[in-house]
Amino acid sequence: MTNGTGGKCGLHLVNNQRDCQSCTLPRKCIGADLDQSQSNNITNIIRKRGPFKAGETIFKIEDPFRSIFVIQSGSVKIESSLDDGTPLIHGFYFGSELIGIEAVGDVKYQCDAVVLDTTWVCELPFDKLETLCSQMPLLQHEILELLGKRLRYTNRTIVQGRYLSADRRFLLFLNDLYQRRGCITKDGKRSVLLPMTKGDIAIHLGLRPESLSRALAKLQDEGVIRNHAREIQILGDKRTSLSCLWV
Amino acid sequence: MTNGTGGKCGLHLVNNQRDCQSCTLPRKCIGADLDQSQSNNITNIIRKRGPFKAGETIFKIEDPFRSIFVIQSGSVKIESSLDDGTPLIHGFYFGSELIGIEAVGDVKYQCDAVVLDTTWVCELPFDKLETLCSQMPLLQHEILELLGKRLRYTNRTIVQGRYLSADRRFLLFLNDLYQRRGCITKDGKRSVLLPMTKGDIAIHLGLRPESLSRALAKLQDEGVIRNHAREIQILGDKRTSLSCLWV
DNA sequence: CGTCGGCTTGATACGGCTCAATAGGAGTGG
DNA sequence: CCACTCCTATTGAGCCGTATCAAGCCGACG
């Protein structure tokens, strides 16, 4: 709740071509199923905020929970820490994705939302959203669906990762990332640009940076990926490298 | 959806004395804040099912998602498996707790709900519950709260556990279990009766049964717990053994 | 009685952690 | 422009904890 200029914005900004079926997180924005007048009701309660710059927070631990946010552009990491100070990174979120819903039903946020790139968000005051939900069953259904999906997403990624070795754990992460923000380079290589540091990835995967670095080196040796500074290319055919993880 | 005889039941069956504040899972049943007529609306859509016996399933992977369930008595483990067959146990749930909400917003369940004890549940058809939510903002709020809480609970337990050694990971689990179904023995010892096997606990904690067994032996040697067959006693004072984990 | 599943114990191997050193890049200031 | 610092990333050597493989114990149950 630090930054932000006033203003209104539509919620359907990020309208990419990828199909939503295969995505592990909702790409579709809130309210896509609603008609025009209902959609206007939502537009009336939201407020665009930004730009947040790298390192700034959209919300912080102990801030009172009042809103959820749809990221319009940029990228955000959700982090907290254990009692002993061990940092935890719960996830990374990008354009069209939702942050803050982990706090639904609580009085305060339990995580920091730290911006990685210059980021714009739309703020949705949750009490007003709840009121709208009462009036619009479709919207209510959508919010319940979003919460359920997030529940499954965190469950799957975290639980599953626990049983994998460092390199396969990274591949699982990379696959998810590729589906959410992967692109094809001019020469036809599947590629992911990393907005976060490798150290952040390591923390998120429950590894030491050294271990992740070694895993990356190993995967590159095996010809599965190409490990540039902030870009990972996915080599090898799907069958051998990633499809085993495409649940 | 295997078993079950018809019938109606109230939702407020399990009414224990413990305060709900400190609990990591909702002990309060659905509808506690509602007045009598509203409460009746819920009573009209629920159906008591049981008894399920050990090994039976309340719902199975790929079953169409239609209902969530409040456990009235007994205990249930929620499990699935990875592609390679590695078993996963997402959690254990007991009287007054809710299962099936991980599937909200999906067309089918992704887990099996396997009964450990003889178990009775109340089935809540979710479409009807959603309709009621549209009419009763308090109920809608409660459901959203439950989903949010479950999201935080799974996040906390799993993420946190990842950074702990086998013995501390077990202590975290034991602490949670004690808060949810612990009791004090006649001679004043804090105690937890385990409805699940140690093997199940190991899987849930992401350990091998051998490793868990060694961790238990170690904790008993240190005087932190007493490890009986199906009963764990918590020795030592809170400060040294568990309070460090009481987040 | 014998069998089987749950649980425990032992010996060994391996993967990731720890500590330590080095290299590269971005940003800063002279 | 270079010198300097800070941060990120990598690599090496050794250690520790958990997995693995194997065997034995115990209680439940036919």
Coordinates of C-alpha atoms (C1' of nucleotides) in Angstrom, one line a residue:
Chain A
M1 CA 0.0 0.0 0.0
T2 CA 2.9 2.3 -0.5
N3 CA 2.7 3.7 -4.0
G4 CA 0.2 4.4 -6.6
T5 CA -1.7 7.1 -8.4
G6 CA -5.4 7.2 -8.7
G7 CA -7.3 6.2 -11.8
K8 CA -9.6 3.6 -13.3
C9 CA -8.8 0.7 -15.5
G10 CA -10.5 -2.2 -17.2
L11 CA -9.7 -5.6 -15.9
H12 CA -9.4 -7.3 -19.2
L13 CA -6.1 -5.7 -20.2
V14 CA -3.9 -8.6 -20.6
N15 CA -5.5 -10.5 -23.4
N16 CA -3.0 -13.0 -24.7
Q17 CA -3.6 -15.7 -27.2
R18 CA -2.5 -18.8 -25.2
D19 CA -5.3 -21.1 -24.2
C20 CA -6.2 -21.1 -20.6
Q21 CA -6.8 -24.8 -20.3
S22 CA -3.3 -25.8 -19.9
C23 CA -2.3 -23.0 -17.5
T24 CA -1.7 -23.7 -13.9
L25 CA -2.7 -20.3 -12.9
P26 CA -5.7 -18.3 -14.1
R27 CA -4.8 -16.1 -17.0
K28 CA -8.3 -15.0 -17.5
C29 CA -9.1 -11.9 -15.6
I30 CA -11.9 -11.5 -13.2
G31 CA -15.3 -10.8 -14.7
A32 CA -14.8 -12.2 -18.2
D33 CA -18.1 -14.0 -18.0
L34 CA -20.2 -11.0 -17.1
D35 CA -22.3 -8.8 -19.3
Q36 CA -21.5 -5.2 -19.8
S37 CA -23.5 -3.6 -17.0
Q38 CA -22.2 -6.2 -14.5
S39 CA -18.7 -5.6 -15.7
N40 CA -19.2 -1.9 -15.1
N41 CA -20.0 -2.6 -11.5
I42 CA -16.5 -4.1 -11.1
T43 CA -14.9 -1.3 -13.0
N44 CA -16.4 1.1 -10.5
I45 CA -14.7 -0.5 -7.5
I46 CA -11.2 -1.0 -8.9
R47 CA -8.4 1.5 -9.0
K48 CA -5.2 1.3 -11.0
R49 CA -2.0 1.7 -9.0
G50 CA 1.6 2.1 -10.1
P51 CA 4.1 2.3 -11.3
F52 CA 5.8 0.3 -8.6
K53 CA 9.6 0.0 -9.1
A54 CA 11.8 -3.0 -8.4
G55 CA 12.1 -3.6 -4.7
E56 CA 9.0 -1.7 -3.7
T57 CA 6.1 -3.5 -2.0
I58 CA 2.5 -3.7 -3.1
F59 CA 1.6 -4.9 0.4
K60 CA 3.6 -5.9 3.4
I61 CA 3.3 -8.4 6.2
E62 CA 1.0 -7.1 8.9
D63 CA -0.7 -4.6 6.6
P64 CA -4.4 -4.8 7.1
F65 CA -6.0 -7.0 4.4
R66 CA -8.4 -4.9 2.4
S67 CA -7.7 -5.7 -1.2
I68 CA -6.6 -8.2 -3.7
F69 CA -4.7 -7.1 -6.8
V70 CA -4.6 -8.1 -10.4
I71 CA -1.2 -7.6 -11.9
Q72 CA -1.5 -5.6 -15.2
S73 CA 2.2 -5.7 -16.1
G74 CA 5.4 -6.5 -14.4
S75 CA 6.3 -9.2 -11.9
V76 CA 6.0 -9.8 -8.2
K77 CA 7.4 -12.2 -5.7
I78 CA 5.4 -13.2 -2.6
E79 CA 7.7 -13.7 0.3
S80 CA 7.8 -14.2 4.1
S81 CA 10.3 -15.7 6.5
L82 CA 10.5 -18.2 9.3
D83 CA 11.0 -17.3 12.9
D84 CA 14.7 -17.8 12.6
G85 CA 14.8 -15.4 9.6
T86 CA 15.0 -18.1 6.9
P87 CA 13.5 -16.4 3.8
L88 CA 10.6 -18.1 2.0
I89 CA 9.4 -17.3 -1.4
H90 CA 5.9 -18.6 -1.9
G91 CA 5.6 -17.8 -5.6
F92 CA 6.2 -15.4 -8.5
Y93 CA 3.3 -13.7 -10.2
F94 CA 3.0 -11.9 -13.5
G95 CA 0.7 -9.9 -15.7
S96 CA -3.0 -11.0 -15.5
E97 CA -2.4 -13.0 -12.3
L98 CA -3.9 -12.3 -8.9
I99 CA -2.0 -11.6 -5.7
G100 CA -3.3 -11.1 -2.2
I101 CA -5.9 -13.8 -2.2
E102 CA -3.9 -15.8 0.3
A103 CA -5.0 -13.3 2.8
V104 CA -8.8 -13.7 2.2
G105 CA -10.5 -14.3 5.4
D106 CA -7.7 -12.9 7.5
V107 CA -7.3 -9.4 8.9
K108 CA -3.8 -8.9 7.6
Y109 CA -1.4 -10.0 5.0
Q110 CA 1.1 -12.6 6.0
C111 CA 3.5 -12.0 3.2
D112 CA 5.3 -9.2 1.4
A113 CA 4.5 -8.6 -2.2
V114 CA 7.8 -7.4 -3.6
V115 CA 8.0 -6.0 -7.1
L116 CA 10.7 -7.4 -9.4
D117 CA 10.0 -5.3 -12.5
T118 CA 8.3 -2.0 -12.9
T119 CA 4.7 -3.1 -12.2
W120 CA 1.2 -1.8 -12.5
V121 CA -1.7 -3.4 -10.7
C122 CA -5.4 -3.0 -10.3
E123 CA -6.6 -2.9 -6.7
L124 CA -9.9 -4.6 -5.8
P125 CA -11.2 -3.7 -2.4
F126 CA -12.3 -7.0 -1.1
D127 CA -15.3 -5.9 0.9
K128 CA -16.7 -4.2 -2.1
L129 CA -15.9 -7.3 -4.2
E130 CA -17.8 -9.4 -1.7
T131 CA -20.8 -7.2 -1.9
L132 CA -20.8 -7.5 -5.6
C133 CA -20.5 -11.2 -5.3
S134 CA -23.7 -11.3 -3.3
Q135 CA -25.5 -9.6 -6.1
M136 CA -23.8 -11.5 -9.0
P137 CA -23.8 -15.2 -8.6
L138 CA -21.5 -15.6 -11.6
L139 CA -18.9 -13.4 -10.0
Q140 CA -19.2 -15.3 -6.8
H141 CA -18.6 -18.5 -8.6
E142 CA -15.6 -17.0 -10.3
I143 CA -14.0 -15.9 -7.0
L144 CA -14.6 -19.3 -5.4
E145 CA -13.1 -20.9 -8.5
L146 CA -10.0 -18.7 -8.3
L147 CA -9.5 -19.6 -4.6
G148 CA -9.8 -23.2 -5.4
K149 CA -7.4 -23.1 -8.3
R150 CA -4.8 -21.3 -6.2
L151 CA -5.2 -23.9 -3.5
R152 CA -4.6 -26.7 -6.0
Y153 CA -1.7 -24.8 -7.6
T154 CA 0.2 -24.3 -4.4
N155 CA -0.5 -27.8 -3.3
R156 CA 0.7 -29.3 -6.5
T157 CA 3.8 -27.3 -7.0
I158 CA 5.0 -27.5 -3.4
V159 CA 4.1 -31.0 -2.5
Q160 CA 5.3 -32.4 -5.8
G161 CA 8.5 -30.5 -5.7
R162 CA 9.4 -32.1 -2.4
Y163 CA 9.9 -35.5 -3.9
L164 CA 12.1 -34.4 -6.8
S165 CA 15.9 -33.9 -7.0
A166 CA 17.2 -30.4 -7.5
D167 CA 17.4 -30.6 -11.3
R168 CA 14.0 -32.1 -11.8
R169 CA 12.6 -29.6 -9.2
F170 CA 13.9 -26.8 -11.3
L171 CA 12.5 -28.4 -14.5
L172 CA 9.1 -28.4 -12.9
F173 CA 9.4 -24.8 -12.1
L174 CA 10.8 -23.9 -15.5
N175 CA 7.9 -25.7 -17.2
D176 CA 5.4 -23.8 -15.1
L177 CA 7.2 -20.6 -15.9
Y178 CA 7.3 -21.4 -19.6
Q179 CA 3.6 -22.0 -19.7
R180 CA 2.9 -18.7 -18.0
R181 CA 5.4 -16.4 -19.7
G182 CA 7.4 -18.5 -22.1
C183 CA 8.1 -17.3 -25.6
I184 CA 9.6 -18.6 -28.8
T185 CA 12.8 -16.8 -30.0
K186 CA 13.3 -15.8 -33.6
D187 CA 15.3 -19.0 -34.3
G188 CA 12.5 -21.1 -32.9
K189 CA 13.9 -21.9 -29.4
R190 CA 11.5 -22.1 -26.5
S191 CA 12.7 -19.6 -24.0
V192 CA 11.9 -18.0 -20.7
L193 CA 13.1 -14.6 -19.5
L194 CA 13.7 -14.6 -15.7
P195 CA 12.6 -11.4 -13.9
M196 CA 13.9 -12.8 -10.6
T197 CA 17.4 -13.7 -9.6
K198 CA 18.6 -17.3 -9.5
G199 CA 18.9 -16.9 -5.8
D200 CA 15.2 -16.2 -5.5
I201 CA 14.5 -19.2 -7.6
A202 CA 16.6 -21.3 -5.3
I203 CA 14.8 -20.0 -2.2
H204 CA 11.5 -20.7 -3.8
L205 CA 12.5 -24.3 -4.7
G206 CA 13.9 -24.9 -1.2
L207 CA 17.5 -25.1 -2.4
R208 CA 20.7 -23.3 -1.7
P209 CA 21.9 -21.0 -4.6
E210 CA 25.0 -23.2 -5.0
S211 CA 22.8 -26.3 -5.4
L212 CA 20.6 -24.7 -8.0
S213 CA 23.7 -23.4 -9.8
R214 CA 25.0 -27.0 -10.0
A215 CA 21.7 -28.3 -11.1
L216 CA 21.7 -25.8 -13.9
A217 CA 25.2 -26.7 -15.0
K218 CA 24.2 -30.3 -15.0
L219 CA 21.1 -29.7 -17.1
Q220 CA 23.1 -27.7 -19.6
D221 CA 25.7 -30.4 -19.8
E222 CA 23.0 -32.9 -20.6
G223 CA 21.7 -30.6 -23.3
V224 CA 18.3 -30.1 -21.7
I225 CA 18.5 -26.3 -21.3
R226 CA 20.8 -23.4 -22.1
N227 CA 21.5 -21.3 -19.1
H228 CA 22.1 -17.7 -19.9
A229 CA 22.2 -14.9 -17.4
R230 CA 18.5 -14.0 -17.3
E231 CA 17.3 -16.3 -20.1
I232 CA 16.7 -20.0 -20.0
Q233 CA 16.3 -21.8 -23.3
I234 CA 14.6 -25.2 -23.4
L235 CA 16.4 -27.6 -25.7
G236 CA 15.9 -31.3 -26.2
D237 CA 12.5 -32.6 -27.3
K238 CA 9.6 -32.5 -24.9
R239 CA 9.5 -36.2 -24.4
T240 CA 12.9 -36.4 -22.8
S241 CA 13.0 -33.2 -20.9
L242 CA 9.8 -31.7 -19.8
S243 CA 6.8 -33.8 -20.8
C244 CA 7.4 -36.1 -17.9
L245 CA 6.5 -33.2 -15.7
W246 CA 3.5 -32.0 -17.7
V247 CA 0.9 -33.3 -15.4
Chain B
M1 CA -19.4 -41.5 -3.2
T2 CA -19.5 -45.1 -2.3
N3 CA -21.3 -45.5 0.9
G4 CA -23.9 -43.6 2.9
T5 CA -27.4 -43.8 4.2
G6 CA -29.8 -40.9 3.9
G7 CA -30.8 -38.6 6.8
K8 CA -30.4 -35.1 8.1
C9 CA -28.1 -33.7 10.7
G10 CA -27.2 -30.5 12.2
L11 CA -23.8 -29.0 11.4
H12 CA -22.9 -28.0 14.8
L13 CA -22.3 -31.4 16.2
V14 CA -18.7 -31.2 17.3
N15 CA -18.7 -28.5 19.9
N16 CA -15.6 -28.7 21.9
Q17 CA -14.3 -26.3 24.4
R18 CA -11.0 -25.4 22.9
D19 CA -10.7 -21.8 21.6
C20 CA -10.7 -21.5 17.9
Q21 CA -8.1 -18.7 17.8
S22 CA -5.1 -20.9 18.1
C23 CA -6.3 -23.6 15.8
T24 CA -4.7 -24.0 12.4
L25 CA -7.8 -25.4 10.9
P26 CA -11.4 -24.2 11.3
R27 CA -13.0 -26.0 14.2
K28 CA -16.1 -23.9 14.0
C29 CA -18.6 -25.5 11.7
I30 CA -20.3 -23.8 8.8
G31 CA -23.1 -21.5 9.6
A32 CA -22.3 -20.7 13.2
D33 CA -22.9 -17.0 12.7
L34 CA -26.3 -17.5 11.2
D35 CA -29.7 -17.0 12.8
Q36 CA -32.2 -19.9 13.1
S37 CA -34.0 -19.5 9.8
Q38 CA -30.8 -19.1 7.9
S39 CA -29.4 -22.1 9.7
N40 CA -32.4 -24.1 8.7
N41 CA -31.7 -23.3 5.0
I42 CA -28.4 -25.1 5.4
T43 CA -29.9 -28.0 7.3
N44 CA -32.2 -28.5 4.3
I45 CA -29.4 -29.1 1.8
I46 CA -27.2 -31.3 3.8
R47 CA -27.3 -35.1 4.1
K48 CA -25.6 -37.3 6.7
R49 CA -23.6 -40.1 5.2
G50 CA -22.0 -43.0 6.9
P51 CA -20.7 -45.0 8.5
F52 CA -17.7 -45.3 6.4
K53 CA -15.2 -47.9 7.6
A54 CA -11.5 -47.9 7.5
G55 CA -10.1 -48.1 4.0
E56 CA -13.3 -46.9 2.3
T57 CA -13.3 -43.7 0.4
I58 CA -15.7 -40.7 0.7
F59 CA -14.7 -39.5 -2.7
K60 CA -12.1 -40.6 -5.2
I61 CA -9.8 -39.1 -7.8
E62 CA -11.8 -38.3 -11.0
D63 CA -15.2 -38.5 -9.3
P64 CA -17.2 -35.5 -10.4
F65 CA -16.9 -32.7 -7.8
R66 CA -20.4 -32.0 -6.4
S67 CA -20.0 -31.7 -2.7
I68 CA -17.8 -30.8 0.2
F69 CA -18.0 -32.7 3.4
V70 CA -17.9 -31.8 7.1
I71 CA -16.5 -34.7 9.1
Q72 CA -18.8 -35.4 12.0
S73 CA -16.6 -38.1 13.6
G74 CA -13.7 -40.2 12.6
S75 CA -10.7 -39.4 10.6
V76 CA -9.8 -39.1 6.9
K77 CA -6.6 -38.9 4.9
I78 CA -6.4 -37.0 1.6
E79 CA -4.1 -38.7 -0.8
S80 CA -3.0 -38.8 -4.4
S81 CA 0.1 -39.9 -6.2
L82 CA 2.7 -38.7 -8.7
D83 CA 3.0 -40.0 -12.2
D84 CA 5.5 -42.5 -11.2
G85 CA 3.2 -43.9 -8.5
T86 CA 4.9 -42.1 -5.5
P87 CA 2.1 -41.8 -2.9
L88 CA 1.4 -38.3 -1.6
I89 CA -0.7 -37.6 1.5
H90 CA -1.9 -34.0 1.5
G91 CA -3.3 -34.0 5.0
F92 CA -5.3 -35.7 7.7
Y93 CA -8.7 -34.4 8.8
F94 CA -10.9 -35.0 11.8
G95 CA -14.2 -34.3 13.4
S96 CA -15.6 -30.8 12.6
E97 CA -13.1 -30.3 9.8
L98 CA -13.9 -29.8 6.1
I99 CA -12.8 -32.0 3.2
G100 CA -13.3 -31.6 -0.5
I101 CA -12.8 -27.9 -0.7
E102 CA -9.5 -28.4 -2.6
A103 CA -11.8 -29.3 -5.5
V104 CA -13.9 -26.1 -5.5
G105 CA -13.9 -24.7 -9.0
D106 CA -12.9 -27.9 -10.6
V107 CA -15.1 -30.5 -12.3
K108 CA -13.6 -33.4 -10.4
Y109 CA -11.7 -34.3 -7.3
Q110 CA -8.0 -34.7 -7.6
C111 CA -7.5 -36.7 -4.4
D112 CA -8.9 -39.8 -2.7
A113 CA -10.4 -39.2 0.7
V114 CA -9.6 -42.4 2.5
V115 CA -11.2 -43.2 5.9
L116 CA -8.9 -44.2 8.7
D117 CA -11.5 -44.7 11.5
T118 CA -15.2 -45.4 11.3
T119 CA -16.4 -42.0 10.0
W120 CA -19.6 -40.0 9.6
V121 CA -19.8 -37.0 7.4
C122 CA -22.3 -34.4 6.4
E123 CA -22.4 -33.9 2.7
L124 CA -23.0 -30.3 1.3
P125 CA -23.9 -30.2 -2.3
F126 CA -21.7 -27.3 -3.5
D127 CA -24.1 -25.9 -6.1
K128 CA -26.8 -25.6 -3.5
L129 CA -24.3 -24.1 -1.1
E130 CA -23.3 -21.5 -3.7
T131 CA -27.0 -20.6 -4.2
L132 CA -27.4 -20.1 -0.5
C133 CA -24.3 -18.0 -0.4
S134 CA -25.8 -15.7 -3.0
Q135 CA -28.7 -15.2 -0.6
M136 CA -26.8 -15.0 2.6
P137 CA -23.8 -12.7 2.6
L138 CA -22.6 -14.0 6.0
L139 CA -22.5 -17.5 4.6
Q140 CA -20.6 -16.3 1.5
H141 CA -18.1 -14.6 3.7
E142 CA -17.7 -17.7 5.8
I143 CA -17.0 -19.9 2.8
L144 CA -14.4 -17.4 1.4
E145 CA -12.8 -17.4 4.8
L146 CA -12.6 -21.1 5.0
L147 CA -11.0 -21.3 1.6
G148 CA -8.5 -18.6 2.5
K149 CA -7.7 -20.4 5.8
R150 CA -7.1 -23.7 4.1
L151 CA -4.8 -21.9 1.6
R152 CA -2.7 -20.5 4.4
Y153 CA -2.7 -23.8 6.3
T154 CA -1.4 -25.9 3.5
N155 CA 1.1 -23.2 2.6
R156 CA 2.4 -22.9 6.1
T157 CA 2.7 -26.5 7.0
I158 CA 4.2 -27.7 3.7
V159 CA 6.5 -24.7 3.0
Q160 CA 7.7 -24.5 6.5
G161 CA 8.3 -28.2 6.9
R162 CA 10.6 -28.2 3.9
Y163 CA 13.3 -26.3 5.8
L164 CA 13.2 -28.5 8.9
S165 CA 15.1 -31.7 9.7
A166 CA 13.2 -34.9 10.0
D167 CA 12.7 -34.6 13.8
R168 CA 11.7 -31.0 13.8
R169 CA 9.4 -31.6 10.9
F170 CA 7.7 -34.3 12.9
L171 CA 7.4 -32.0 15.9
L172 CA 5.7 -29.4 13.7
F173 CA 3.3 -32.0 12.7
L174 CA 2.8 -33.3 16.2
N175 CA 2.1 -29.8 17.5
D176 CA -0.5 -29.3 14.9
L177 CA -2.1 -32.6 15.7
Y178 CA -2.0 -31.9 19.4
Q179 CA -3.8 -28.6 18.9
R180 CA -6.5 -30.3 16.8
R181 CA -7.1 -33.5 18.7
G182 CA -4.7 -33.6 21.6
C183 CA -5.8 -34.6 25.0
I184 CA -4.5 -34.7 28.6
T185 CA -4.1 -38.2 30.1
K186 CA -5.3 -38.9 33.7
D187 CA -1.7 -38.4 34.9
G188 CA -1.5 -35.0 33.3
K189 CA 0.5 -35.9 30.3
R190 CA -0.2 -34.2 27.0
S191 CA -1.0 -36.9 24.5
V192 CA -2.0 -37.5 20.9
L193 CA -3.7 -40.6 19.7
L194 CA -2.7 -41.4 16.1
P195 CA -5.5 -42.7 13.8
M196 CA -3.0 -43.1 11.0
T197 CA 0.0 -45.4 10.6
K198 CA 3.5 -44.1 11.1
G199 CA 4.1 -44.9 7.4
D200 CA 1.3 -42.5 6.5
I201 CA 2.8 -39.8 8.7
A202 CA 6.2 -40.4 7.0
I203 CA 4.6 -40.0 3.5
H204 CA 2.8 -36.9 4.6
L205 CA 6.0 -35.4 5.9
G206 CA 8.0 -36.3 2.8
L207 CA 10.1 -38.8 4.6
R208 CA 10.8 -42.6 4.4
P209 CA 9.3 -44.6 7.2
E210 CA 12.8 -45.6 8.3
S211 CA 13.8 -42.0 8.7
L212 CA 10.7 -41.1 10.6
S213 CA 11.3 -44.1 12.9
R214 CA 14.8 -42.9 13.6
A215 CA 13.6 -39.4 14.2
L216 CA 11.1 -40.7 16.7
A217 CA 13.7 -42.8 18.5
K218 CA 16.0 -39.8 18.7
L219 CA 13.2 -37.5 20.1
Q220 CA 12.4 -40.2 22.7
D221 CA 16.1 -40.5 23.7
E222 CA 16.2 -36.8 24.2
G223 CA 13.1 -37.0 26.4
V224 CA 11.0 -34.8 24.2
I225 CA 8.3 -37.4 23.4
R226 CA 7.3 -40.9 24.4
N227 CA 6.6 -43.0 21.4
H228 CA 4.0 -45.7 22.0
A229 CA 2.4 -47.7 19.2
R230 CA -0.5 -45.4 18.5
E231 CA 0.0 -42.8 21.1
I232 CA 2.6 -40.1 21.3
Q233 CA 3.1 -38.3 24.6
I234 CA 4.6 -34.9 24.7
L235 CA 7.2 -34.6 27.5
G236 CA 9.6 -31.8 28.3
D237 CA 8.4 -28.3 28.9
K238 CA 6.9 -26.3 26.0
R239 CA 9.8 -23.9 25.8
T240 CA 12.4 -26.5 24.9
S241 CA 10.3 -28.8 22.8
L242 CA 7.4 -27.3 21.0
S243 CA 7.0 -23.6 21.6
C244 CA 9.7 -22.9 19.1
L245 CA 7.3 -24.2 16.6
W246 CA 4.2 -22.5 17.9
V247 CA 4.1 -19.9 15.2
Chain C
dC1 C1' 0.5 -72.3 14.4
dG2 C1' 2.1 -69.6 10.5
dT3 C1' 1.6 -65.4 7.8
dC4 C1' 1.5 -60.7 6.9
dG5 C1' 1.8 -55.7 7.6
dG6 C1' 3.5 -52.2 10.5
dC7 C1' 7.5 -50.8 12.8
dT8 C1' 12.4 -50.7 14.1
dT9 C1' 17.4 -51.1 13.5
dG10 C1' 21.9 -51.5 10.9
dA11 C1' 25.3 -50.5 7.1
dT12 C1' 26.2 -47.9 3.2
dA13 C1' 25.6 -44.5 -0.7
dC14 C1' 24.3 -40.2 -2.4
dG15 C1' 22.5 -35.6 -2.7
dG16 C1' 22.3 -31.2 -1.0
dC17 C1' 24.3 -28.2 2.6
dT18 C1' 28.2 -25.6 4.4
dC19 C1' 32.2 -23.0 4.1
dA20 C1' 35.4 -20.8 1.1
dA21 C1' 37.2 -18.7 -3.0
dT22 C1' 36.6 -16.7 -7.6
dA23 C1' 34.5 -14.6 -11.5
dG24 C1' 31.4 -11.5 -14.0
dG25 C1' 28.3 -7.3 -14.3
dA26 C1' 25.9 -3.1 -12.9
dG27 C1' 26.3 1.0 -10.7
dT28 C1' 29.0 4.7 -8.6
dG29 C1' 32.4 8.2 -8.3
dG30 C1' 36.8 10.0 -9.3
Chain D
dC1 C1' 38.0 6.3 -19.0
dC2 C1' 39.2 3.5 -15.0
dA3 C1' 38.9 2.1 -10.1
dC4 C1' 36.0 0.5 -6.8
dT5 C1' 32.2 -1.7 -4.6
dC6 C1' 28.3 -4.5 -4.3
dC7 C1' 25.6 -8.1 -5.8
dT8 C1' 24.8 -12.3 -8.5
dA9 C1' 26.6 -16.4 -10.1
dT10 C1' 29.7 -20.1 -10.2
dT11 C1' 32.9 -23.8 -8.7
dG12 C1' 35.5 -26.8 -5.3
dA13 C1' 36.1 -29.7 -1.1
dG14 C1' 34.3 -31.9 2.8
dC15 C1' 30.4 -33.0 5.8
dC16 C1' 25.9 -34.3 7.3
dG17 C1' 21.3 -36.1 6.9
dT18 C1' 18.2 -38.8 4.5
dA19 C1' 17.5 -42.5 1.1
dT20 C1' 18.4 -47.1 0.1
dC21 C1' 18.9 -51.9 0.8
dA22 C1' 18.6 -55.5 4.0
dA23 C1' 17.3 -57.9 8.0
dG24 C1' 14.7 -58.7 12.2
dC25 C1' 10.9 -57.9 15.6
dC26 C1' 6.3 -57.6 17.0
dG27 C1' 1.3 -57.9 17.2
dA28 C1' -3.0 -58.9 14.6
dC29 C1' -5.3 -62.3 12.5
dG30 C1' -6.6 -66.3 9.8

